[in-house]
Amino acid sequence: MSVNRLLYGALIRPRPRQKRLECAKHFRVLAHASKEDSASGNEPQSYRTFSDLFQCSKFSSILDPVNQNVEGEVLAVVGGNMYVDFGCKFHAVVPVPTSSSPGGDGTRYEEGSKVVVRVLDLEMTDHFVGDHRDTSLLEAEAKLVVQK
Amino acid sequence: MRAKSLSTESPSVSKPTTLPSGGLAAAPEAQNEVTDRAVIGGAVGDPLNRDDFFGVDSMTSVRQLLEARVHLGHKTGTWDPRMKPYLFGSRAGVHIIDLDKTLPHLRRALNVAGHVALRNGIILFVSERSQFERLVQKSARDSGEYFVTQQWVGGTLTNSQMLLRTVRLPDLMIFLSVPPSKTAIKEAAMCNIPSIGVVDSDCNPNLITYPIPGNDDTPAAMSLYCSLFSEVISRAKATRESRERREREEGQYKEGGREQSEKDELASEHSIASQ
């Protein structure tokens, strides 16, 4: 089962310097690589504008997080529900599995626990007749994925 | 701290400038003396003539904004078309805010907040979202300013004489999340109070003086805005305090000079007594 990590490291890290240099040597483009390295510390020059950074971001590389398993962190547990932050705009409210429900294996969920959720909707919105735009619940929808 | 290093500059470097009206450097004794004014103005330098007086540029970057998820907007169906100039596009049914446009707006807003704080202005933090209540209250308290984190009572500004028994209104309002009711924004506009507001892709930026296009729903983004505003206001206040201290010292020095020339004995007695 593949789990995406949207939560930590919004950016995909560039390859380590050592590896890049090796690679560059291999393809005989060392001059180009060293020029790129010296631009600004460890960051290549192409990382400056928003469009470049966004292309390197995890959110952009996943294309669509809906129906994917992502890692999340429990922000709070309130009255049998836990608020899970999985790295997008909104948190999702997921019921804490009880002992009778599937996945109720006695795992304790508390603030800061890592969970895996399947994203169903990034923001619960719908259109109401007569309204000129959609109404939002300001909440994402997700389902807890039980780890085997 | 760049603001501190700026204030220790020698008078010979910067050109003498006239002080802005209500400028803090204009001490009552110096107001009638043109030469003194020029010297003080030259020594301090007019902060408004500097592009980045509070070191705001080094506090913010596109990367930092992206990591705080400032670029994530609402779903495309909920947008306000008036936000179109600030949007980068849409991805996975969600609008993406162009952080290249957010950054200059954010820096400008931070500069405005800093200069208002430097001139002893009252700053009011407004956020009607209950999940950010503590965060907003903490950042307002840290910077020694005021906050409204409950639902805005209509007429707080326009009918302040009756509701609050005061005529002193805030000099700047920071809307950390633009409320759907917009009552507070309308009142700020009616009372001619400049406003800073974080506008998401579903907000109307029209009535806000200094809009900042950005995400206003994620805790990471909100804590970033709060810490930035809190920091810039604290820097401005530190600059003001050091400037006032220096002015007091200069005033004492001047009174010492008068004592020598025996022009104003009362003042010298006062300065000795106060020492």
PDB file of N, CA and C in Angstrom, chain A residues 6-7 9-11 13-14 43 47-51 53-54 57 59-61 63-66 75 85-91 121-125 132-136 138, chain B residues 62-63 66-69 71-81 88 91-94 96-101 129 131 182 200-204 214-219:
ATOM      1  N   LEU A   6       1.904  14.261   2.052  1.00  0.00           N
ATOM      2  CA  LEU A   6       1.706  15.668   1.716  1.00  0.00           C
ATOM      3  C   LEU A   6       2.116  16.544   2.890  1.00  0.00           C
ATOM      4  N   LEU A   7       2.038  15.936   4.057  1.00  0.00           N
ATOM      5  CA  LEU A   7       2.128  16.725   5.285  1.00  0.00           C
ATOM      6  C   LEU A   7       3.513  17.289   5.527  1.00  0.00           C
ATOM      7  N   GLY A   9       7.299  18.376   4.406  1.00  0.00           N
ATOM      8  CA  GLY A   9       8.093  18.738   3.248  1.00  0.00           C
ATOM      9  C   GLY A   9       7.210  19.055   2.077  1.00  0.00           C
ATOM     10  N   ALA A  10       6.754  20.270   2.022  1.00  0.00           N
ATOM     11  CA  ALA A  10       5.894  20.680   0.912  1.00  0.00           C
ATOM     12  C   ALA A  10       6.633  20.548  -0.405  1.00  0.00           C
ATOM     13  N   LEU A  11       7.955  20.608  -0.348  1.00  0.00           N
ATOM     14  CA  LEU A  11       8.744  20.543  -1.575  1.00  0.00           C
ATOM     15  C   LEU A  11       9.460  19.210  -1.663  1.00  0.00           C
ATOM     16  N   ARG A  13      12.643  17.449  -2.200  1.00  0.00           N
ATOM     17  CA  ARG A  13      14.017  17.937  -2.047  1.00  0.00           C
ATOM     18  C   ARG A  13      14.810  17.669  -3.326  1.00  0.00           C
ATOM     19  N   PRO A  14      15.647  18.612  -3.715  1.00  0.00           N
ATOM     20  CA  PRO A  14      16.523  18.324  -4.842  1.00  0.00           C
ATOM     21  C   PRO A  14      17.507  17.236  -4.440  1.00  0.00           C
ATOM     22  N   GLU A  43      20.386  25.673  -3.098  1.00  0.00           N
ATOM     23  CA  GLU A  43      19.209  25.683  -3.961  1.00  0.00           C
ATOM     24  C   GLU A  43      19.587  26.053  -5.386  1.00  0.00           C
ATOM     25  N   TYR A  47      14.726  27.574  -8.569  1.00  0.00           N
ATOM     26  CA  TYR A  47      13.769  27.442  -7.471  1.00  0.00           C
ATOM     27  C   TYR A  47      13.205  28.778  -7.010  1.00  0.00           C
ATOM     28  N   ARG A  48      13.353  29.816  -7.793  1.00  0.00           N
ATOM     29  CA  ARG A  48      13.045  31.131  -7.246  1.00  0.00           C
ATOM     30  C   ARG A  48      11.584  31.528  -7.364  1.00  0.00           C
ATOM     31  N   THR A  49      10.998  31.364  -8.538  1.00  0.00           N
ATOM     32  CA  THR A  49       9.633  31.868  -8.701  1.00  0.00           C
ATOM     33  C   THR A  49       8.638  30.859  -8.163  1.00  0.00           C
ATOM     34  N   PHE A  50       7.414  31.339  -7.970  1.00  0.00           N
ATOM     35  CA  PHE A  50       6.381  30.477  -7.413  1.00  0.00           C
ATOM     36  C   PHE A  50       6.075  29.308  -8.333  1.00  0.00           C
ATOM     37  N   SER A  51       6.052  29.545  -9.642  1.00  0.00           N
ATOM     38  CA  SER A  51       5.693  28.446 -10.544  1.00  0.00           C
ATOM     39  C   SER A  51       6.725  27.322 -10.472  1.00  0.00           C
ATOM     40  N   LEU A  53       8.660  26.629  -7.813  1.00  0.00           N
ATOM     41  CA  LEU A  53       8.503  25.981  -6.508  1.00  0.00           C
ATOM     42  C   LEU A  53       7.262  25.099  -6.496  1.00  0.00           C
ATOM     43  N   PHE A  54       6.213  25.603  -7.113  1.00  0.00           N
ATOM     44  CA  PHE A  54       4.956  24.841  -7.098  1.00  0.00           C
ATOM     45  C   PHE A  54       5.109  23.535  -7.872  1.00  0.00           C
ATOM     46  N   SER A  57       6.460  20.980  -5.746  1.00  0.00           N
ATOM     47  CA  SER A  57       5.757  20.660  -4.505  1.00  0.00           C
ATOM     48  C   SER A  57       5.069  19.310  -4.608  1.00  0.00           C
ATOM     49  N   PHE A  59       2.143  18.527  -3.536  1.00  0.00           N
ATOM     50  CA  PHE A  59       0.741  18.691  -3.934  1.00  0.00           C
ATOM     51  C   PHE A  59       0.615  18.638  -5.448  1.00  0.00           C
ATOM     52  N   SER A  60       1.552  19.276  -6.137  1.00  0.00           N
ATOM     53  CA  SER A  60       1.495  19.316  -7.584  1.00  0.00           C
ATOM     54  C   SER A  60       1.896  17.974  -8.193  1.00  0.00           C
ATOM     55  N   SER A  61       2.808  17.246  -7.545  1.00  0.00           N
ATOM     56  CA  SER A  61       3.273  15.986  -8.137  1.00  0.00           C
ATOM     57  C   SER A  61       2.242  14.873  -7.984  1.00  0.00           C
ATOM     58  N   LEU A  63      -0.891  15.279  -8.357  1.00  0.00           N
ATOM     59  CA  LEU A  63      -1.951  15.632  -9.314  1.00  0.00           C
ATOM     60  C   LEU A  63      -3.301  15.767  -8.633  1.00  0.00           C
ATOM     61  N   ASP A  64      -3.855  14.681  -8.104  1.00  0.00           N
ATOM     62  CA  ASP A  64      -5.142  14.784  -7.424  1.00  0.00           C
ATOM     63  C   ASP A  64      -5.136  13.881  -6.194  1.00  0.00           C
ATOM     64  N   PRO A  65      -5.185  14.453  -5.019  1.00  0.00           N
ATOM     65  CA  PRO A  65      -5.118  13.612  -3.814  1.00  0.00           C
ATOM     66  C   PRO A  65      -6.399  12.820  -3.551  1.00  0.00           C
ATOM     67  N   VAL A  66      -7.467  13.108  -4.276  1.00  0.00           N
ATOM     68  CA  VAL A  66      -8.727  12.417  -4.018  1.00  0.00           C
ATOM     69  C   VAL A  66      -8.574  10.931  -4.357  1.00  0.00           C
ATOM     70  N   LEU A  75      -4.951  16.383  14.972  1.00  0.00           N
ATOM     71  CA  LEU A  75      -4.824  17.707  15.597  1.00  0.00           C
ATOM     72  C   LEU A  75      -5.501  17.722  16.960  1.00  0.00           C
ATOM     73  N   ASP A  85      -5.170  16.411  10.110  1.00  0.00           N
ATOM     74  CA  ASP A  85      -4.539  17.313   9.156  1.00  0.00           C
ATOM     75  C   ASP A  85      -3.670  16.461   8.248  1.00  0.00           C
ATOM     76  N   PHE A  86      -3.978  16.469   6.936  1.00  0.00           N
ATOM     77  CA  PHE A  86      -3.163  15.642   6.029  1.00  0.00           C
ATOM     78  C   PHE A  86      -2.376  16.477   5.027  1.00  0.00           C
ATOM     79  N   GLY A  87      -2.193  17.748   5.296  1.00  0.00           N
ATOM     80  CA  GLY A  87      -1.294  18.560   4.481  1.00  0.00           C
ATOM     81  C   GLY A  87      -1.970  19.415   3.446  1.00  0.00           C
ATOM     82  N   CYS A  88      -3.300  19.381   3.385  1.00  0.00           N
ATOM     83  CA  CYS A  88      -3.993  20.269   2.453  1.00  0.00           C
ATOM     84  C   CYS A  88      -4.586  21.440   3.215  1.00  0.00           C
ATOM     85  N   LYS A  89      -5.519  22.129   2.572  1.00  0.00           N
ATOM     86  CA  LYS A  89      -6.051  23.352   3.176  1.00  0.00           C
ATOM     87  C   LYS A  89      -6.857  23.057   4.441  1.00  0.00           C
ATOM     88  N   PHE A  90      -7.733  22.046   4.357  1.00  0.00           N
ATOM     89  CA  PHE A  90      -8.640  21.799   5.475  1.00  0.00           C
ATOM     90  C   PHE A  90      -8.301  20.502   6.197  1.00  0.00           C
ATOM     91  N   HIS A  91      -8.731  20.417   7.448  1.00  0.00           N
ATOM     92  CA  HIS A  91      -8.624  19.167   8.196  1.00  0.00           C
ATOM     93  C   HIS A  91      -9.848  18.312   7.863  1.00  0.00           C
ATOM     94  N   ASP A 121     -12.698  13.952  -0.316  1.00  0.00           N
ATOM     95  CA  ASP A 121     -12.991  15.281  -0.862  1.00  0.00           C
ATOM     96  C   ASP A 121     -12.074  16.284  -0.165  1.00  0.00           C
ATOM     97  N   LEU A 122     -11.487  17.200  -0.955  1.00  0.00           N
ATOM     98  CA  LEU A 122     -10.576  18.172  -0.349  1.00  0.00           C
ATOM     99  C   LEU A 122     -11.321  19.259   0.406  1.00  0.00           C
ATOM    100  N   GLU A 123     -12.535  19.556  -0.030  1.00  0.00           N
ATOM    101  CA  GLU A 123     -13.351  20.554   0.650  1.00  0.00           C
ATOM    102  C   GLU A 123     -14.800  20.210   0.346  1.00  0.00           C
ATOM    103  N   MET A 124     -15.591  20.055   1.387  1.00  0.00           N
ATOM    104  CA  MET A 124     -16.987  19.665   1.139  1.00  0.00           C
ATOM    105  C   MET A 124     -17.790  20.894   0.739  1.00  0.00           C
ATOM    106  N   THR A 125     -18.114  20.965  -0.542  1.00  0.00           N
ATOM    107  CA  THR A 125     -18.894  22.091  -1.059  1.00  0.00           C
ATOM    108  C   THR A 125     -20.061  21.550  -1.860  1.00  0.00           C
ATOM    109  N   HIS A 132     -25.531  32.022  -6.125  1.00  0.00           N
ATOM    110  CA  HIS A 132     -24.676  32.256  -7.281  1.00  0.00           C
ATOM    111  C   HIS A 132     -23.334  31.550  -7.161  1.00  0.00           C
ATOM    112  N   ARG A 133     -23.071  30.977  -5.989  1.00  0.00           N
ATOM    113  CA  ARG A 133     -21.833  30.186  -5.901  1.00  0.00           C
ATOM    114  C   ARG A 133     -21.977  29.097  -4.835  1.00  0.00           C
ATOM    115  N   ASP A 134     -20.996  28.186  -4.830  1.00  0.00           N
ATOM    116  CA  ASP A 134     -21.095  27.026  -3.939  1.00  0.00           C
ATOM    117  C   ASP A 134     -20.903  27.432  -2.480  1.00  0.00           C
ATOM    118  N   THR A 135     -21.508  26.646  -1.607  1.00  0.00           N
ATOM    119  CA  THR A 135     -21.353  26.851  -0.167  1.00  0.00           C
ATOM    120  C   THR A 135     -20.374  25.807   0.360  1.00  0.00           C
ATOM    121  N   SER A 136     -19.499  26.223   1.238  1.00  0.00           N
ATOM    122  CA  SER A 136     -18.469  25.314   1.741  1.00  0.00           C
ATOM    123  C   SER A 136     -18.676  25.031   3.219  1.00  0.00           C
ATOM    124  N   LEU A 138     -16.117  24.181   4.942  1.00  0.00           N
ATOM    125  CA  LEU A 138     -14.755  24.470   5.432  1.00  0.00           C
ATOM    126  C   LEU A 138     -14.137  23.245   6.114  1.00  0.00           C
TER     127      LEU A 138
ATOM    128  N   VAL B  62       8.963  33.415  -0.782  1.00  0.00           N
ATOM    129  CA  VAL B  62       7.943  32.600  -1.442  1.00  0.00           C
ATOM    130  C   VAL B  62       7.962  31.179  -0.888  1.00  0.00           C
ATOM    131  N   ARG B  63       9.157  30.676  -0.633  1.00  0.00           N
ATOM    132  CA  ARG B  63       9.298  29.313  -0.131  1.00  0.00           C
ATOM    133  C   ARG B  63       8.626  29.138   1.229  1.00  0.00           C
ATOM    134  N   LEU B  66       4.936  29.090   0.745  1.00  0.00           N
ATOM    135  CA  LEU B  66       4.482  27.810   0.173  1.00  0.00           C
ATOM    136  C   LEU B  66       4.465  26.731   1.238  1.00  0.00           C
ATOM    137  N   GLU B  67       5.485  26.723   2.090  1.00  0.00           N
ATOM    138  CA  GLU B  67       5.532  25.693   3.122  1.00  0.00           C
ATOM    139  C   GLU B  67       4.452  25.892   4.181  1.00  0.00           C
ATOM    140  N   ALA B  68       3.989  27.138   4.338  1.00  0.00           N
ATOM    141  CA  ALA B  68       2.877  27.394   5.253  1.00  0.00           C
ATOM    142  C   ALA B  68       1.519  27.219   4.551  1.00  0.00           C
ATOM    143  N   ARG B  69       1.524  26.757   3.311  1.00  0.00           N
ATOM    144  CA  ARG B  69       0.315  26.460   2.522  1.00  0.00           C
ATOM    145  C   ARG B  69      -0.524  27.702   2.223  1.00  0.00           C
ATOM    146  N   HIS B  71      -0.628  29.174  -0.516  1.00  0.00           N
ATOM    147  CA  HIS B  71      -1.086  29.154  -1.905  1.00  0.00           C
ATOM    148  C   HIS B  71      -2.393  28.390  -2.103  1.00  0.00           C
ATOM    149  N   LEU B  72      -2.846  27.638  -1.099  1.00  0.00           N
ATOM    150  CA  LEU B  72      -4.032  26.803  -1.299  1.00  0.00           C
ATOM    151  C   LEU B  72      -5.306  27.627  -1.116  1.00  0.00           C
ATOM    152  N   GLY B  73      -6.076  27.723  -2.178  1.00  0.00           N
ATOM    153  CA  GLY B  73      -7.342  28.448  -2.117  1.00  0.00           C
ATOM    154  C   GLY B  73      -8.496  27.486  -1.928  1.00  0.00           C
ATOM    155  N   HIS B  74      -9.710  28.026  -2.078  1.00  0.00           N
ATOM    156  CA  HIS B  74     -10.896  27.183  -1.949  1.00  0.00           C
ATOM    157  C   HIS B  74     -11.156  26.438  -3.250  1.00  0.00           C
ATOM    158  N   LYS B  75     -12.187  25.596  -3.237  1.00  0.00           N
ATOM    159  CA  LYS B  75     -12.610  24.925  -4.467  1.00  0.00           C
ATOM    160  C   LYS B  75     -13.088  25.958  -5.481  1.00  0.00           C
ATOM    161  N   THR B  76     -12.946  25.596  -6.747  1.00  0.00           N
ATOM    162  CA  THR B  76     -13.204  26.587  -7.792  1.00  0.00           C
ATOM    163  C   THR B  76     -14.639  27.119  -7.769  1.00  0.00           C
ATOM    164  N   GLY B  77     -15.585  26.287  -7.311  1.00  0.00           N
ATOM    165  CA  GLY B  77     -16.980  26.717  -7.323  1.00  0.00           C
ATOM    166  C   GLY B  77     -17.309  27.815  -6.336  1.00  0.00           C
ATOM    167  N   THR B  78     -16.454  27.991  -5.331  1.00  0.00           N
ATOM    168  CA  THR B  78     -16.781  28.961  -4.287  1.00  0.00           C
ATOM    169  C   THR B  78     -16.081  30.303  -4.502  1.00  0.00           C
ATOM    170  N   TRP B  79     -15.428  30.475  -5.635  1.00  0.00           N
ATOM    171  CA  TRP B  79     -14.559  31.642  -5.784  1.00  0.00           C
ATOM    172  C   TRP B  79     -15.350  32.930  -5.953  1.00  0.00           C
ATOM    173  N   ASP B  80     -14.660  34.004  -5.686  1.00  0.00           N
ATOM    174  CA  ASP B  80     -15.166  35.331  -5.994  1.00  0.00           C
ATOM    175  C   ASP B  80     -14.362  35.820  -7.197  1.00  0.00           C
ATOM    176  N   PRO B  81     -15.022  36.114  -8.329  1.00  0.00           N
ATOM    177  CA  PRO B  81     -14.259  36.482  -9.537  1.00  0.00           C
ATOM    178  C   PRO B  81     -13.371  37.706  -9.346  1.00  0.00           C
ATOM    179  N   PHE B  88      -3.269  31.877  -9.564  1.00  0.00           N
ATOM    180  CA  PHE B  88      -2.283  31.255 -10.449  1.00  0.00           C
ATOM    181  C   PHE B  88      -2.981  30.295 -11.400  1.00  0.00           C
ATOM    182  N   ARG B  91      -5.907  23.478  -9.608  1.00  0.00           N
ATOM    183  CA  ARG B  91      -5.323  22.142  -9.635  1.00  0.00           C
ATOM    184  C   ARG B  91      -6.172  21.275  -8.713  1.00  0.00           C
ATOM    185  N   ALA B  92      -6.584  20.124  -9.212  1.00  0.00           N
ATOM    186  CA  ALA B  92      -7.422  19.184  -8.456  1.00  0.00           C
ATOM    187  C   ALA B  92      -8.694  19.862  -7.951  1.00  0.00           C
ATOM    188  N   GLY B  93      -9.253  20.761  -8.769  1.00  0.00           N
ATOM    189  CA  GLY B  93     -10.505  21.421  -8.406  1.00  0.00           C
ATOM    190  C   GLY B  93     -10.360  22.512  -7.366  1.00  0.00           C
ATOM    191  N   VAL B  94      -9.120  22.909  -7.109  1.00  0.00           N
ATOM    192  CA  VAL B  94      -8.856  23.893  -6.061  1.00  0.00           C
ATOM    193  C   VAL B  94      -8.094  25.058  -6.685  1.00  0.00           C
ATOM    194  N   ILE B  96      -5.374  27.902  -6.906  1.00  0.00           N
ATOM    195  CA  ILE B  96      -4.035  28.115  -6.355  1.00  0.00           C
ATOM    196  C   ILE B  96      -3.741  29.607  -6.441  1.00  0.00           C
ATOM    197  N   ILE B  97      -3.347  30.186  -5.324  1.00  0.00           N
ATOM    198  CA  ILE B  97      -3.050  31.622  -5.273  1.00  0.00           C
ATOM    199  C   ILE B  97      -1.596  31.834  -5.685  1.00  0.00           C
ATOM    200  N   ASP B  98      -1.364  32.847  -6.519  1.00  0.00           N
ATOM    201  CA  ASP B  98      -0.015  33.116  -7.014  1.00  0.00           C
ATOM    202  C   ASP B  98       0.806  33.813  -5.928  1.00  0.00           C
ATOM    203  N   LEU B  99       1.763  33.089  -5.371  1.00  0.00           N
ATOM    204  CA  LEU B  99       2.539  33.648  -4.262  1.00  0.00           C
ATOM    205  C   LEU B  99       3.500  34.736  -4.721  1.00  0.00           C
ATOM    206  N   ASP B 100       3.812  34.753  -6.032  1.00  0.00           N
ATOM    207  CA  ASP B 100       4.625  35.862  -6.540  1.00  0.00           C
ATOM    208  C   ASP B 100       3.872  37.180  -6.402  1.00  0.00           C
ATOM    209  N   LYS B 101       2.536  37.106  -6.401  1.00  0.00           N
ATOM    210  CA  LYS B 101       1.735  38.323  -6.202  1.00  0.00           C
ATOM    211  C   LYS B 101       1.441  38.543  -4.729  1.00  0.00           C
ATOM    212  N   ARG B 129     -13.012  33.852  13.412  1.00  0.00           N
ATOM    213  CA  ARG B 129     -12.955  32.389  13.401  1.00  0.00           C
ATOM    214  C   ARG B 129     -12.586  31.888  14.786  1.00  0.00           C
ATOM    215  N   GLN B 131     -11.589  29.002  15.754  1.00  0.00           N
ATOM    216  CA  GLN B 131     -10.428  28.104  15.883  1.00  0.00           C
ATOM    217  C   GLN B 131      -9.113  28.864  15.990  1.00  0.00           C
ATOM    218  N   LYS B 182     -18.817  40.765   6.698  1.00  0.00           N
ATOM    219  CA  LYS B 182     -18.172  41.982   6.176  1.00  0.00           C
ATOM    220  C   LYS B 182     -18.585  43.255   6.906  1.00  0.00           C
ATOM    221  N   ASP B 200      -8.886  35.243   0.846  1.00  0.00           N
ATOM    222  CA  ASP B 200      -8.813  33.932   0.210  1.00  0.00           C
ATOM    223  C   ASP B 200      -9.527  34.013  -1.145  1.00  0.00           C
ATOM    224  N   SER B 201      -9.533  32.894  -1.870  1.00  0.00           N
ATOM    225  CA  SER B 201     -10.107  32.936  -3.220  1.00  0.00           C
ATOM    226  C   SER B 201     -11.623  33.131  -3.193  1.00  0.00           C
ATOM    227  N   ASP B 202     -12.267  33.043  -2.019  1.00  0.00           N
ATOM    228  CA  ASP B 202     -13.716  33.261  -1.972  1.00  0.00           C
ATOM    229  C   ASP B 202     -14.079  34.606  -1.338  1.00  0.00           C
ATOM    230  N   CYS B 203     -13.097  35.497  -1.220  1.00  0.00           N
ATOM    231  CA  CYS B 203     -13.363  36.782  -0.557  1.00  0.00           C
ATOM    232  C   CYS B 203     -13.437  37.915  -1.574  1.00  0.00           C
ATOM    233  N   ASN B 204     -14.032  38.996  -1.139  1.00  0.00           N
ATOM    234  CA  ASN B 204     -14.092  40.197  -1.947  1.00  0.00           C
ATOM    235  C   ASN B 204     -13.024  41.171  -1.436  1.00  0.00           C
ATOM    236  N   GLY B 214      -4.235  35.166   0.063  1.00  0.00           N
ATOM    237  CA  GLY B 214      -3.632  34.007   0.732  1.00  0.00           C
ATOM    238  C   GLY B 214      -4.667  33.172   1.453  1.00  0.00           C
ATOM    239  N   ASN B 215      -4.245  31.981   1.829  1.00  0.00           N
ATOM    240  CA  ASN B 215      -5.080  31.025   2.531  1.00  0.00           C
ATOM    241  C   ASN B 215      -5.401  31.533   3.938  1.00  0.00           C
ATOM    242  N   ASP B 216      -6.689  31.537   4.316  1.00  0.00           N
ATOM    243  CA  ASP B 216      -7.015  31.980   5.679  1.00  0.00           C
ATOM    244  C   ASP B 216      -7.698  30.872   6.482  1.00  0.00           C
ATOM    245  N   ASP B 217      -7.525  29.617   6.091  1.00  0.00           N
ATOM    246  CA  ASP B 217      -8.190  28.523   6.797  1.00  0.00           C
ATOM    247  C   ASP B 217      -7.230  27.562   7.485  1.00  0.00           C
ATOM    248  N   THR B 218      -5.977  27.536   7.050  1.00  0.00           N
ATOM    249  CA  THR B 218      -5.036  26.551   7.593  1.00  0.00           C
ATOM    250  C   THR B 218      -4.271  27.156   8.776  1.00  0.00           C
ATOM    251  N   PRO B 219      -4.180  26.418   9.882  1.00  0.00           N
ATOM    252  CA  PRO B 219      -3.471  26.954  11.052  1.00  0.00           C
ATOM    253  C   PRO B 219      -2.036  27.380  10.753  1.00  0.00           C
TER     254      PRO B 219
END
